[in-house]
PDB file of C-alpha atoms in Angstrom:
ATOM      1  CA  GLY A   1       0.026  -0.368   0.097  1.00 67.00           C
ATOM      2  CA  ILE A   2       0.792   3.524  -0.092  1.00 75.00           C
ATOM      3  CA  GLN A   3       3.625   4.595   2.504  1.00 86.00           C
ATOM      4  CA  VAL A   4       4.408   7.766   4.091  1.00 92.00           C
ATOM      5  CA  GLU A   5       7.649   7.721   6.139  1.00 95.00           C
ATOM      6  CA  GLN A   6       8.828  10.554   8.543  1.00 97.00           C
ATOM      7  CA  SER A   7      12.283  11.279   9.949  1.00 97.00           C
ATOM      8  CA  PRO A   8      13.654  11.079  12.391  1.00 97.00           C
ATOM      9  CA  PRO A   9      11.014   9.452  14.728  1.00 97.00           C
ATOM     10  CA  ASP A  10      12.160  11.388  17.618  1.00 97.00           C
ATOM     11  CA  LEU A  11      14.177  14.660  18.104  1.00 97.00           C
ATOM     12  CA  ILE A  12      15.586  16.306  21.052  1.00 97.00           C
ATOM     13  CA  LEU A  13      16.552  20.206  20.953  1.00 96.00           C
ATOM     14  CA  GLN A  14      17.801  22.838  22.910  1.00 97.00           C
ATOM     15  CA  GLU A  15      15.686  26.098  23.139  1.00 97.00           C
ATOM     16  CA  GLY A  16      16.752  28.206  20.085  1.00 97.00           C
ATOM     17  CA  ALA A  17      18.310  25.299  17.759  1.00 97.00           C
ATOM     18  CA  ASN A  18      16.857  24.844  14.519  1.00 97.00           C
ATOM     19  CA  SER A  19      15.742  21.313  12.945  1.00 97.00           C
ATOM     20  CA  THR A  20      14.475  19.821   9.566  1.00 98.00           C
ATOM     21  CA  LEU A  21      11.665  17.171   9.578  1.00 98.00           C
ATOM     22  CA  ARG A  22      11.366  14.976   6.533  1.00 98.00           C
ATOM     23  CA  CYS A  23       8.638  13.327   5.102  1.00 97.00           C
ATOM     24  CA  ASN A  24       8.887  10.636   2.031  1.00 96.00           C
ATOM     25  CA  PHE A  25       6.150   9.350   0.260  1.00 91.00           C
ATOM     26  CA  SER A  26       5.985   6.299  -1.919  1.00 87.00           C
ATOM     27  CA  ASP A  27       3.902   7.545  -4.576  1.00 85.00           C
ATOM     28  CA  SER A  28       2.518  11.087  -6.033  1.00 82.00           C
ATOM     29  CA  VAL A  29       0.426  12.706  -3.522  1.00 81.00           C
ATOM     30  CA  ASN A  30      -2.320  15.255  -4.142  1.00 79.00           C
ATOM     31  CA  ASN A  31      -2.318  17.613  -1.116  1.00 86.00           C
ATOM     32  CA  LEU A  32       0.426  17.332   1.271  1.00 92.00           C
ATOM     33  CA  GLN A  33      -0.042  18.767   4.882  1.00 95.00           C
ATOM     34  CA  TRP A  34       1.964  19.259   7.901  1.00 98.00           C
ATOM     35  CA  PHE A  35       0.101  19.208  11.234  1.00 97.00           C
ATOM     36  CA  HIS A  36       1.486  19.461  14.753  1.00 97.00           C
ATOM     37  CA  GLN A  37      -0.182  17.614  17.655  1.00 96.00           C
ATOM     38  CA  ASN A  38       0.452  19.461  20.903  1.00 93.00           C
ATOM     39  CA  PRO A  39       0.858  17.776  24.443  1.00 90.00           C
ATOM     40  CA  TRP A  40      -2.860  18.105  25.113  1.00 90.00           C
ATOM     41  CA  GLY A  41      -3.443  16.096  21.624  1.00 91.00           C
ATOM     42  CA  GLN A  42      -4.879  18.857  19.394  1.00 92.00           C
ATOM     43  CA  LEU A  43      -3.998  18.524  15.916  1.00 95.00           C
ATOM     44  CA  ILE A  44      -2.997  21.892  14.210  1.00 95.00           C
ATOM     45  CA  ASN A  45      -2.623  22.381  10.601  1.00 95.00           C
ATOM     46  CA  LEU A  46       0.681  24.156   9.929  1.00 97.00           C
ATOM     47  CA  PHE A  47       0.738  23.896   6.087  1.00 96.00           C
ATOM     48  CA  TYR A  48      -1.039  22.858   3.100  1.00 95.00           C
ATOM     49  CA  ILE A  49       1.584  22.531   0.569  1.00 95.00           C
ATOM     50  CA  PRO A  50       1.148  20.197  -2.377  1.00 91.00           C
ATOM     51  CA  SER A  51       4.343  21.706  -4.130  1.00 93.00           C
ATOM     52  CA  GLY A  52       6.755  24.689  -3.472  1.00 96.00           C
ATOM     53  CA  THR A  53       7.589  26.560  -0.240  1.00 97.00           C
ATOM     54  CA  LYS A  54       5.777  28.237   2.159  1.00 97.00           C
ATOM     55  CA  GLN A  55       6.654  30.212   5.465  1.00 97.00           C
ATOM     56  CA  ASN A  56       4.773  31.059   8.320  1.00 96.00           C
ATOM     57  CA  GLY A  57       6.968  32.809  11.098  1.00 97.00           C
ATOM     58  CA  ARG A  58       9.544  30.521  12.431  1.00 97.00           C
ATOM     59  CA  LEU A  59       8.459  27.555  10.456  1.00 98.00           C
ATOM     60  CA  SER A  60       8.498  26.690   6.668  1.00 98.00           C
ATOM     61  CA  ALA A  61       7.946  23.897   4.477  1.00 98.00           C
ATOM     62  CA  THR A  62       9.103  22.508   1.080  1.00 97.00           C
ATOM     63  CA  THR A  63       7.210  19.964  -1.016  1.00 96.00           C
ATOM     64  CA  VAL A  64       9.143  18.440  -4.189  1.00 95.00           C
ATOM     65  CA  ALA A  65       6.402  16.526  -5.617  1.00 90.00           C
ATOM     66  CA  THR A  66       8.371  15.411  -8.371  1.00 91.00           C
ATOM     67  CA  GLU A  67      10.937  13.555  -5.976  1.00 93.00           C
ATOM     68  CA  ARG A  68       8.204  12.425  -3.398  1.00 93.00           C
ATOM     69  CA  TYR A  69       9.190  14.367  -0.239  1.00 95.00           C
ATOM     70  CA  SER A  70       8.596  17.372   1.952  1.00 97.00           C
ATOM     71  CA  LEU A  71      10.545  19.127   4.787  1.00 98.00           C
ATOM     72  CA  LEU A  72       9.308  21.083   7.553  1.00 98.00           C
ATOM     73  CA  TYR A  73      11.877  23.695   8.907  1.00 98.00           C
ATOM     74  CA  ILE A  74      11.723  24.851  12.521  1.00 97.00           C
ATOM     75  CA  SER A  75      13.983  27.878  13.466  1.00 97.00           C
ATOM     76  CA  SER A  76      14.935  29.425  16.780  1.00 97.00           C
ATOM     77  CA  SER A  77      12.816  26.461  18.322  1.00 97.00           C
ATOM     78  CA  GLN A  78      10.627  27.283  21.512  1.00 97.00           C
ATOM     79  CA  THR A  79       9.412  24.899  24.003  1.00 96.00           C
ATOM     80  CA  THR A  80       5.745  25.297  22.714  1.00 96.00           C
ATOM     81  CA  ASP A  81       6.918  23.659  19.646  1.00 97.00           C
ATOM     82  CA  SER A  82       7.166  20.408  21.204  1.00 97.00           C
ATOM     83  CA  GLY A  83       4.831  17.666  20.410  1.00 96.00           C
ATOM     84  CA  VAL A  84       4.524  15.395  17.235  1.00 97.00           C
ATOM     85  CA  TYR A  85       4.680  16.534  13.766  1.00 98.00           C
ATOM     86  CA  PHE A  86       2.908  14.609  11.147  1.00 97.00           C
ATOM     87  CA  CYS A  87       2.790  14.850   7.434  1.00 96.00           C
ATOM     88  CA  ALA A  88      -0.263  13.441   5.710  1.00 95.00           C
ATOM     89  CA  GLY A  89      -1.219  13.379   2.015  1.00 91.00           C
ATOM     90  CA  ASN A  90      -3.855  11.609  -0.135  1.00 85.00           C
ATOM     91  CA  TYR A  91      -3.370   9.553  -3.389  1.00 77.00           C
ATOM     92  CA  ASN A  92      -6.630   9.637  -5.231  1.00 72.00           C
ATOM     93  CA  GLN A  93      -9.727  12.056  -5.590  1.00 63.00           C
ATOM     94  CA  GLY A  94     -11.196  12.775  -2.403  1.00 66.00           C
ATOM     95  CA  GLY A  95     -10.081  14.148   0.868  1.00 71.00           C
ATOM     96  CA  LYS A  96      -9.060  10.966   2.454  1.00 86.00           C
ATOM     97  CA  LEU A  97      -5.475  11.737   4.005  1.00 91.00           C
ATOM     98  CA  ILE A  98      -2.786   8.905   4.908  1.00 92.00           C
ATOM     99  CA  PHE A  99      -0.589  10.241   7.602  1.00 95.00           C
ATOM    100  CA  GLY A 100       3.095   9.104   8.338  1.00 95.00           C
ATOM    101  CA  GLN A 101       4.087   7.817  12.146  1.00 96.00           C
ATOM    102  CA  GLY A 102       5.279  11.348  12.987  1.00 96.00           C
ATOM    103  CA  THR A 103       8.194  13.207  14.549  1.00 97.00           C
ATOM    104  CA  GLU A 104       8.192  13.559  18.230  1.00 97.00           C
ATOM    105  CA  LEU A 105       9.963  16.713  19.108  1.00 97.00           C
ATOM    106  CA  SER A 106      11.066  17.754  22.362  1.00 97.00           C
ATOM    107  CA  VAL A 107      12.519  21.347  23.036  1.00 97.00           C
ATOM    108  CA  LYS A 108      14.469  21.683  26.274  1.00 96.00           C
ATOM    109  CA  PRO A 109      14.815  25.226  27.931  1.00 95.00           C
TER     110      PRO A 109
ATOM    111  CA  GLU B   1     -11.323  28.972  10.507  1.00 61.00           C
ATOM    112  CA  PRO B   2     -14.630  28.043  12.177  1.00 61.00           C
ATOM    113  CA  GLU B   3     -14.217  26.154  15.526  1.00 69.00           C
ATOM    114  CA  VAL B   4     -15.417  22.618  15.525  1.00 78.00           C
ATOM    115  CA  THR B   5     -16.716  21.508  18.999  1.00 82.00           C
ATOM    116  CA  GLN B   6     -16.419  17.786  19.727  1.00 91.00           C
ATOM    117  CA  THR B   7     -18.446  16.097  22.629  1.00 91.00           C
ATOM    118  CA  PRO B   8     -17.623  14.762  24.938  1.00 93.00           C
ATOM    119  CA  SER B   9     -14.196  15.307  25.493  1.00 93.00           C
ATOM    120  CA  HIS B  10     -13.693  11.882  27.028  1.00 95.00           C
ATOM    121  CA  GLN B  11     -16.071   8.854  27.148  1.00 96.00           C
ATOM    122  CA  VAL B  12     -15.444   5.617  29.043  1.00 97.00           C
ATOM    123  CA  THR B  13     -17.883   2.904  28.327  1.00 97.00           C
ATOM    124  CA  GLN B  14     -18.098  -0.812  28.857  1.00 97.00           C
ATOM    125  CA  MET B  15     -17.388  -3.415  25.924  1.00 97.00           C
ATOM    126  CA  GLY B  16     -20.465  -4.075  23.918  1.00 97.00           C
ATOM    127  CA  GLN B  17     -22.125  -0.669  24.641  1.00 97.00           C
ATOM    128  CA  GLU B  18     -23.118   1.894  21.814  1.00 97.00           C
ATOM    129  CA  VAL B  19     -21.480   5.112  21.966  1.00 97.00           C
ATOM    130  CA  ILE B  20     -22.298   8.329  19.982  1.00 95.00           C
ATOM    131  CA  LEU B  21     -19.638  11.045  19.442  1.00 96.00           C
ATOM    132  CA  ARG B  22     -20.722  14.317  18.499  1.00 93.00           C
ATOM    133  CA  CYS B  23     -19.063  16.842  16.252  1.00 90.00           C
ATOM    134  CA  VAL B  24     -20.833  20.636  15.924  1.00 84.00           C
ATOM    135  CA  PRO B  25     -19.587  22.343  12.824  1.00 71.00           C
ATOM    136  CA  ILE B  26     -20.757  25.889  11.660  1.00 63.00           C
ATOM    137  CA  SER B  27     -21.406  25.640   7.997  1.00 66.00           C
ATOM    138  CA  ASN B  28     -23.569  23.313   5.827  1.00 63.00           C
ATOM    139  CA  HIS B  29     -20.959  23.612   2.995  1.00 62.00           C
ATOM    140  CA  LEU B  30     -18.432  21.419   4.226  1.00 77.00           C
ATOM    141  CA  TYR B  31     -16.935  17.982   3.729  1.00 86.00           C
ATOM    142  CA  PHE B  32     -16.839  16.401   6.953  1.00 88.00           C
ATOM    143  CA  TYR B  33     -14.361  13.398   8.142  1.00 92.00           C
ATOM    144  CA  TRP B  34     -13.843  11.132  10.974  1.00 95.00           C
ATOM    145  CA  TYR B  35     -10.571   9.873  12.022  1.00 97.00           C
ATOM    146  CA  ARG B  36      -9.107   8.118  14.958  1.00 97.00           C
ATOM    147  CA  GLN B  37      -5.608   7.841  16.676  1.00 97.00           C
ATOM    148  CA  ILE B  38      -4.955   4.862  18.836  1.00 96.00           C
ATOM    149  CA  LEU B  39      -2.602   5.918  21.581  1.00 92.00           C
ATOM    150  CA  GLY B  40       0.924   6.294  20.416  1.00 87.00           C
ATOM    151  CA  GLN B  41       0.172   5.426  16.821  1.00 91.00           C
ATOM    152  CA  LYS B  42      -0.403   7.491  13.700  1.00 91.00           C
ATOM    153  CA  VAL B  43      -3.694   9.096  12.724  1.00 95.00           C
ATOM    154  CA  GLU B  44      -6.001   6.943  10.590  1.00 96.00           C
ATOM    155  CA  PHE B  45      -9.113   7.897   8.249  1.00 95.00           C
ATOM    156  CA  LEU B  46     -12.476   6.457   8.931  1.00 96.00           C
ATOM    157  CA  VAL B  47     -15.020   7.842   6.738  1.00 95.00           C
ATOM    158  CA  SER B  48     -15.756  10.999   4.581  1.00 92.00           C
ATOM    159  CA  PHE B  49     -19.139  12.504   4.631  1.00 87.00           C
ATOM    160  CA  TYR B  50     -20.523  15.177   2.076  1.00 84.00           C
ATOM    161  CA  ASN B  51     -23.992  16.400   1.189  1.00 80.00           C
ATOM    162  CA  ASN B  52     -25.682  13.939   3.808  1.00 80.00           C
ATOM    163  CA  GLU B  53     -24.099  10.795   2.653  1.00 86.00           C
ATOM    164  CA  ILE B  54     -20.780   8.742   2.810  1.00 90.00           C
ATOM    165  CA  SER B  55     -18.525   9.638   0.120  1.00 89.00           C
ATOM    166  CA  GLU B  56     -15.535   7.394   1.219  1.00 90.00           C
ATOM    167  CA  LYS B  57     -14.829   4.899   3.909  1.00 92.00           C
ATOM    168  CA  SER B  58     -11.935   2.761   5.031  1.00 92.00           C
ATOM    169  CA  GLU B  59     -11.570  -0.927   6.152  1.00 90.00           C
ATOM    170  CA  ILE B  60     -11.571   0.058   9.481  1.00 92.00           C
ATOM    171  CA  PHE B  61     -15.222   1.437   9.153  1.00 93.00           C
ATOM    172  CA  ASP B  62     -17.017  -1.594   9.357  1.00 91.00           C
ATOM    173  CA  ASP B  63     -20.948  -2.483  10.106  1.00 92.00           C
ATOM    174  CA  GLN B  64     -20.317  -1.427  13.587  1.00 94.00           C
ATOM    175  CA  PHE B  65     -19.825   2.415  12.770  1.00 96.00           C
ATOM    176  CA  SER B  66     -22.087   4.550  11.121  1.00 95.00           C
ATOM    177  CA  VAL B  67     -22.352   8.271  10.510  1.00 93.00           C
ATOM    178  CA  GLU B  68     -25.329  10.903  10.235  1.00 87.00           C
ATOM    179  CA  ARG B  69     -26.235  14.510  10.723  1.00 82.00           C
ATOM    180  CA  PRO B  70     -29.432  13.956  12.444  1.00 74.00           C
ATOM    181  CA  ASP B  71     -30.592  17.422  12.899  1.00 73.00           C
ATOM    182  CA  GLY B  72     -28.868  19.111  10.428  1.00 70.00           C
ATOM    183  CA  SER B  73     -26.149  20.535  12.643  1.00 75.00           C
ATOM    184  CA  ASN B  74     -24.477  17.703  14.739  1.00 83.00           C
ATOM    185  CA  PHE B  75     -22.204  15.524  12.865  1.00 87.00           C
ATOM    186  CA  THR B  76     -22.364  12.030  14.661  1.00 92.00           C
ATOM    187  CA  LEU B  77     -20.328   8.970  14.641  1.00 95.00           C
ATOM    188  CA  LYS B  78     -21.908   5.827  16.303  1.00 96.00           C
ATOM    189  CA  ILE B  79     -20.169   2.564  17.430  1.00 96.00           C
ATOM    190  CA  ARG B  80     -22.862   0.164  17.926  1.00 95.00           C
ATOM    191  CA  SER B  81     -21.027  -2.476  19.815  1.00 94.00           C
ATOM    192  CA  THR B  82     -17.915  -1.313  21.262  1.00 96.00           C
ATOM    193  CA  LYS B  83     -14.680  -3.605  21.507  1.00 96.00           C
ATOM    194  CA  LEU B  84     -11.609  -2.996  23.432  1.00 96.00           C
ATOM    195  CA  GLU B  85      -9.688  -2.261  20.317  1.00 95.00           C
ATOM    196  CA  ASP B  86     -12.055   0.834  19.754  1.00 97.00           C
ATOM    197  CA  SER B  87     -10.119   2.791  22.281  1.00 97.00           C
ATOM    198  CA  ALA B  88      -8.921   5.806  20.718  1.00 97.00           C
ATOM    199  CA  MET B  89      -8.885   9.319  20.288  1.00 97.00           C
ATOM    200  CA  TYR B  90     -11.651  10.268  17.492  1.00 97.00           C
ATOM    201  CA  PHE B  91     -11.288  13.447  15.766  1.00 96.00           C
ATOM    202  CA  CYS B  92     -13.857  14.828  13.412  1.00 93.00           C
ATOM    203  CA  ALA B  93     -12.303  17.046  10.697  1.00 92.00           C
ATOM    204  CA  TRP B  94     -13.576  19.382   8.241  1.00 89.00           C
ATOM    205  CA  ALA B  95     -12.507  21.148   4.735  1.00 87.00           C
ATOM    206  CA  TRP B  96     -14.066  23.794   2.684  1.00 83.00           C
ATOM    207  CA  ARG B  97     -13.675  21.523  -0.306  1.00 80.00           C
ATOM    208  CA  GLU B  98     -12.528  18.272  -1.212  1.00 76.00           C
ATOM    209  CA  ASP B  99      -8.522  18.245  -1.508  1.00 75.00           C
ATOM    210  CA  GLU B 100      -7.928  20.935   0.693  1.00 84.00           C
ATOM    211  CA  LYS B 101      -6.770  22.060   3.992  1.00 89.00           C
ATOM    212  CA  LEU B 102      -7.970  19.961   6.508  1.00 91.00           C
ATOM    213  CA  PHE B 103      -8.989  21.133  10.151  1.00 90.00           C
ATOM    214  CA  PHE B 104      -9.338  18.889  13.065  1.00 93.00           C
ATOM    215  CA  GLY B 105     -11.861  19.114  16.078  1.00 92.00           C
ATOM    216  CA  SER B 106     -10.460  18.883  19.890  1.00 91.00           C
ATOM    217  CA  GLY B 107     -10.955  15.235  19.774  1.00 94.00           C
ATOM    218  CA  THR B 108     -13.020  12.689  22.019  1.00 96.00           C
ATOM    219  CA  GLN B 109     -10.964  10.123  24.153  1.00 96.00           C
ATOM    220  CA  LEU B 110     -13.004   6.837  24.120  1.00 97.00           C
ATOM    221  CA  SER B 111     -12.040   4.235  26.645  1.00 97.00           C
ATOM    222  CA  VAL B 112     -13.591   0.802  26.065  1.00 97.00           C
ATOM    223  CA  LEU B 113     -13.298  -1.364  29.550  1.00 96.00           C
TER     224      LEU B 113
END
Protein backbone atom coordinates (compact mmCIF):
# COMPACT_ATOMS: atom_id res chain seq x y z
CA GLY A 1 0.00 0.00 0.00
CA ILE A 2 0.87 3.67 -0.01
CA GLN A 3 3.60 4.54 2.49
CA VAL A 4 4.35 7.82 4.20
CA GLU A 5 7.63 7.75 6.10
CA GLN A 6 8.82 10.44 8.46
CA SER A 7 12.26 11.01 9.87
CA PRO A 8 13.62 11.25 12.41
CA PRO A 9 11.12 9.45 14.67
CA ASP A 10 12.35 11.41 17.70
CA LEU A 11 14.21 14.66 18.10
CA ILE A 12 15.45 16.50 21.19
CA LEU A 13 16.52 20.11 20.80
CA GLN A 14 17.79 22.86 22.98
CA GLU A 15 15.67 25.99 22.87
CA GLY A 16 16.86 28.25 20.05
CA ALA A 17 18.12 25.45 17.83
CA ASN A 18 16.96 24.81 14.27
CA SER A 19 15.67 21.52 12.87
CA THR A 20 14.51 19.86 9.68
CA LEU A 21 11.85 17.17 9.59
CA ARG A 22 11.45 15.00 6.53
CA CYS A 23 8.48 13.24 4.96
CA ASN A 24 8.93 10.72 2.13
CA PHE A 25 6.03 9.24 0.26
CA SER A 26 5.94 6.17 -1.94
CA ASP A 27 3.69 7.60 -4.63
CA SER A 28 2.59 10.99 -5.91
CA VAL A 29 0.45 12.95 -3.46
CA ASN A 30 -2.25 15.46 -4.22
CA ASN A 31 -2.34 17.66 -1.14
CA LEU A 32 0.56 17.24 1.25
CA GLN A 33 -0.13 18.79 4.65
CA TRP A 34 1.82 19.19 7.88
CA PHE A 35 0.21 19.02 11.30
CA HIS A 36 1.39 19.66 14.84
CA GLN A 37 -0.13 17.61 17.64
CA ASN A 38 0.43 19.45 20.89
CA PRO A 39 0.84 17.73 24.27
CA TRP A 40 -2.93 18.04 24.83
CA GLY A 41 -3.62 16.01 21.70
CA GLN A 42 -4.93 18.82 19.53
CA LEU A 43 -4.06 18.59 15.82
CA ILE A 44 -3.20 21.91 14.23
CA ASN A 45 -2.78 22.31 10.50
CA LEU A 46 0.54 24.04 9.87
CA PHE A 47 0.77 23.95 6.09
CA TYR A 48 -1.17 22.88 3.06
CA ILE A 49 1.69 22.45 0.62
CA PRO A 50 1.18 20.21 -2.42
CA SER A 51 4.29 21.76 -3.98
CA GLY A 52 6.70 24.65 -3.56
CA THR A 53 7.67 26.51 -0.41
CA LYS A 54 5.65 28.34 2.21
CA GLN A 55 6.66 30.22 5.32
CA ASN A 56 4.74 31.05 8.47
CA GLY A 57 6.80 32.81 11.09
CA ARG A 58 9.55 30.51 12.34
CA LEU A 59 8.19 27.59 10.36
CA SER A 60 8.57 26.89 6.69
CA ALA A 61 7.86 23.92 4.49
CA THR A 62 8.98 22.73 1.09
CA THR A 63 7.45 19.98 -1.03
CA VAL A 64 9.21 18.55 -4.06
CA ALA A 65 6.38 16.51 -5.53
CA THR A 66 8.44 15.10 -8.42
CA GLU A 67 10.90 13.62 -5.91
CA ARG A 68 8.18 12.58 -3.46
CA TYR A 69 9.33 14.35 -0.33
CA SER A 70 8.51 17.28 1.87
CA LEU A 71 10.54 19.09 4.52
CA LEU A 72 9.43 21.08 7.54
CA TYR A 73 11.90 23.60 8.93
CA ILE A 74 11.67 24.91 12.45
CA SER A 75 13.96 27.79 13.29
CA SER A 76 14.79 29.22 16.72
CA SER A 77 12.79 26.46 18.38
CA GLN A 78 10.75 27.19 21.50
CA THR A 79 9.43 24.87 24.20
CA THR A 80 5.94 25.40 22.81
CA ASP A 81 7.08 23.71 19.58
CA SER A 82 7.20 20.40 21.45
CA GLY A 83 4.80 17.71 20.33
CA VAL A 84 4.40 15.37 17.40
CA TYR A 85 4.65 16.56 13.82
CA PHE A 86 2.74 14.62 11.18
CA CYS A 87 2.78 14.87 7.44
CA ALA A 88 -0.16 13.52 5.46
CA GLY A 89 -1.33 13.39 1.87
CA ASN A 90 -3.89 11.80 -0.36
CA TYR A 91 -3.33 9.72 -3.45
CA ASN A 92 -6.60 9.85 -5.29
CA GLN A 93 -9.64 12.07 -5.69
CA GLY A 94 -11.16 12.82 -2.34
CA GLY A 95 -10.16 14.18 1.03
CA LYS A 96 -8.90 11.00 2.68
CA LEU A 97 -5.45 11.68 4.10
CA ILE A 98 -2.82 9.05 4.82
CA PHE A 99 -0.63 10.02 7.75
CA GLY A 100 2.97 9.25 8.53
CA GLN A 101 4.02 7.91 11.91
CA GLY A 102 5.13 11.32 13.07
CA THR A 103 8.25 12.94 14.47
CA GLU A 104 8.15 13.52 18.21
CA LEU A 105 9.93 16.76 19.02
CA SER A 106 10.99 17.79 22.48
CA VAL A 107 12.43 21.27 22.98
CA LYS A 108 14.30 21.74 26.26
CA PRO A 109 14.67 25.15 27.95
CA GLU B 1 -11.37 29.10 10.50
CA PRO B 2 -14.64 28.13 12.20
CA GLU B 3 -14.27 26.19 15.42
CA VAL B 4 -15.51 22.65 15.52
CA THR B 5 -16.67 21.43 18.91
CA GLN B 6 -16.55 17.76 19.80
CA THR B 7 -18.48 16.22 22.65
CA PRO B 8 -17.83 14.57 24.96
CA SER B 9 -14.13 15.24 25.43
CA HIS B 10 -13.80 11.92 27.25
CA GLN B 11 -16.03 8.84 27.15
CA VAL B 12 -15.62 5.68 29.16
CA THR B 13 -17.80 2.76 28.21
CA GLN B 14 -18.14 -0.96 28.79
CA MET B 15 -17.36 -3.39 25.99
CA GLY B 16 -20.48 -4.12 23.94
CA GLN B 17 -22.13 -0.78 24.68
CA GLU B 18 -23.12 1.75 22.04
CA VAL B 19 -21.45 5.16 21.97
CA ILE B 20 -22.27 8.27 20.00
CA LEU B 21 -19.59 10.86 19.44
CA ARG B 22 -20.68 14.32 18.34
CA CYS B 23 -19.17 17.08 16.30
CA VAL B 24 -20.80 20.49 15.89
CA PRO B 25 -19.61 22.26 12.78
CA ILE B 26 -20.77 25.66 11.70
CA SER B 27 -21.64 25.56 8.05
CA ASN B 28 -23.53 23.09 5.88
CA HIS B 29 -21.18 23.63 3.01
CA LEU B 30 -18.26 21.58 4.26
CA TYR B 31 -16.74 18.19 3.77
CA PHE B 32 -16.65 16.23 7.00
CA TYR B 33 -14.44 13.40 8.12
CA TRP B 34 -13.85 11.13 11.07
CA TYR B 35 -10.35 10.00 11.95
CA ARG B 36 -9.05 8.07 14.90
CA GLN B 37 -5.71 7.76 16.66
CA ILE B 38 -4.87 4.81 18.85
CA LEU B 39 -2.54 5.87 21.66
CA GLY B 40 0.98 6.40 20.38
CA GLN B 41 0.10 5.60 16.79
CA LYS B 42 -0.59 7.55 13.64
CA VAL B 43 -3.86 9.16 12.69
CA GLU B 44 -6.13 6.90 10.61
CA PHE B 45 -8.94 7.82 8.24
CA LEU B 46 -12.36 6.34 8.99
CA VAL B 47 -14.95 7.99 6.75
CA SER B 48 -15.74 11.06 4.68
CA PHE B 49 -19.20 12.61 4.47
CA TYR B 50 -20.65 15.23 2.18
CA ASN B 51 -24.14 16.29 1.27
CA ASN B 52 -25.61 13.91 3.83
CA GLU B 53 -23.99 10.79 2.49
CA ILE B 54 -20.80 8.81 2.87
CA SER B 55 -18.35 9.52 0.06
CA GLU B 56 -15.54 7.20 1.14
CA LYS B 57 -14.83 4.82 4.02
CA SER B 58 -11.84 2.80 5.16
CA GLU B 59 -11.63 -0.88 5.97
CA ILE B 60 -11.77 0.08 9.65
CA PHE B 61 -15.25 1.52 9.14
CA ASP B 62 -17.17 -1.75 9.31
CA ASP B 63 -20.83 -2.44 10.07
CA GLN B 64 -20.34 -1.44 13.70
CA PHE B 65 -19.79 2.17 12.65
CA SER B 66 -22.24 4.67 11.22
CA VAL B 67 -22.30 8.41 10.62
CA GLU B 68 -25.13 10.86 10.16
CA ARG B 69 -26.28 14.44 10.59
CA PRO B 70 -29.52 13.74 12.45
CA ASP B 71 -30.69 17.32 12.84
CA GLY B 72 -28.73 19.13 10.16
CA SER B 73 -26.18 20.48 12.61
CA ASN B 74 -24.58 17.76 14.73
CA PHE B 75 -22.37 15.31 12.86
CA THR B 76 -22.24 12.02 14.72
CA LEU B 77 -20.18 8.86 14.73
CA LYS B 78 -21.92 5.87 16.28
CA ILE B 79 -20.22 2.67 17.34
CA ARG B 80 -22.93 0.07 17.92
CA SER B 81 -21.12 -2.51 20.02
CA THR B 82 -17.77 -1.26 21.25
CA LYS B 83 -14.72 -3.48 21.44
CA LEU B 84 -11.56 -3.04 23.46
CA GLU B 85 -9.65 -2.17 20.29
CA ASP B 86 -11.99 0.77 19.63
CA SER B 87 -10.24 2.66 22.44
CA ALA B 88 -8.69 5.68 20.73
CA MET B 89 -8.92 9.40 20.24
CA TYR B 90 -11.60 10.16 17.66
CA PHE B 91 -11.35 13.37 15.67
CA CYS B 92 -13.87 14.94 13.40
CA ALA B 93 -12.34 17.04 10.67
CA TRP B 94 -13.56 19.32 7.96
CA ALA B 95 -12.48 21.10 4.82
CA TRP B 96 -14.07 23.83 2.71
CA ARG B 97 -13.54 21.72 -0.37
CA GLU B 98 -12.44 18.20 -1.11
CA ASP B 99 -8.66 17.96 -1.48
CA GLU B 100 -8.04 21.13 0.49
CA LYS B 101 -6.62 22.05 3.86
CA LEU B 102 -8.02 19.87 6.62
CA PHE B 103 -8.95 21.17 10.06
CA PHE B 104 -9.47 18.99 13.10
CA GLY B 105 -11.79 19.23 16.07
CA SER B 106 -10.54 18.90 19.62
CA GLY B 107 -11.16 15.14 19.74
CA THR B 108 -13.01 12.65 21.96
CA GLN B 109 -10.94 10.21 23.97
CA LEU B 110 -12.86 6.92 24.02
CA SER B 111 -11.90 4.25 26.53
CA VAL B 112 -13.55 0.84 26.25
CA LEU B 113 -13.25 -1.31 29.37
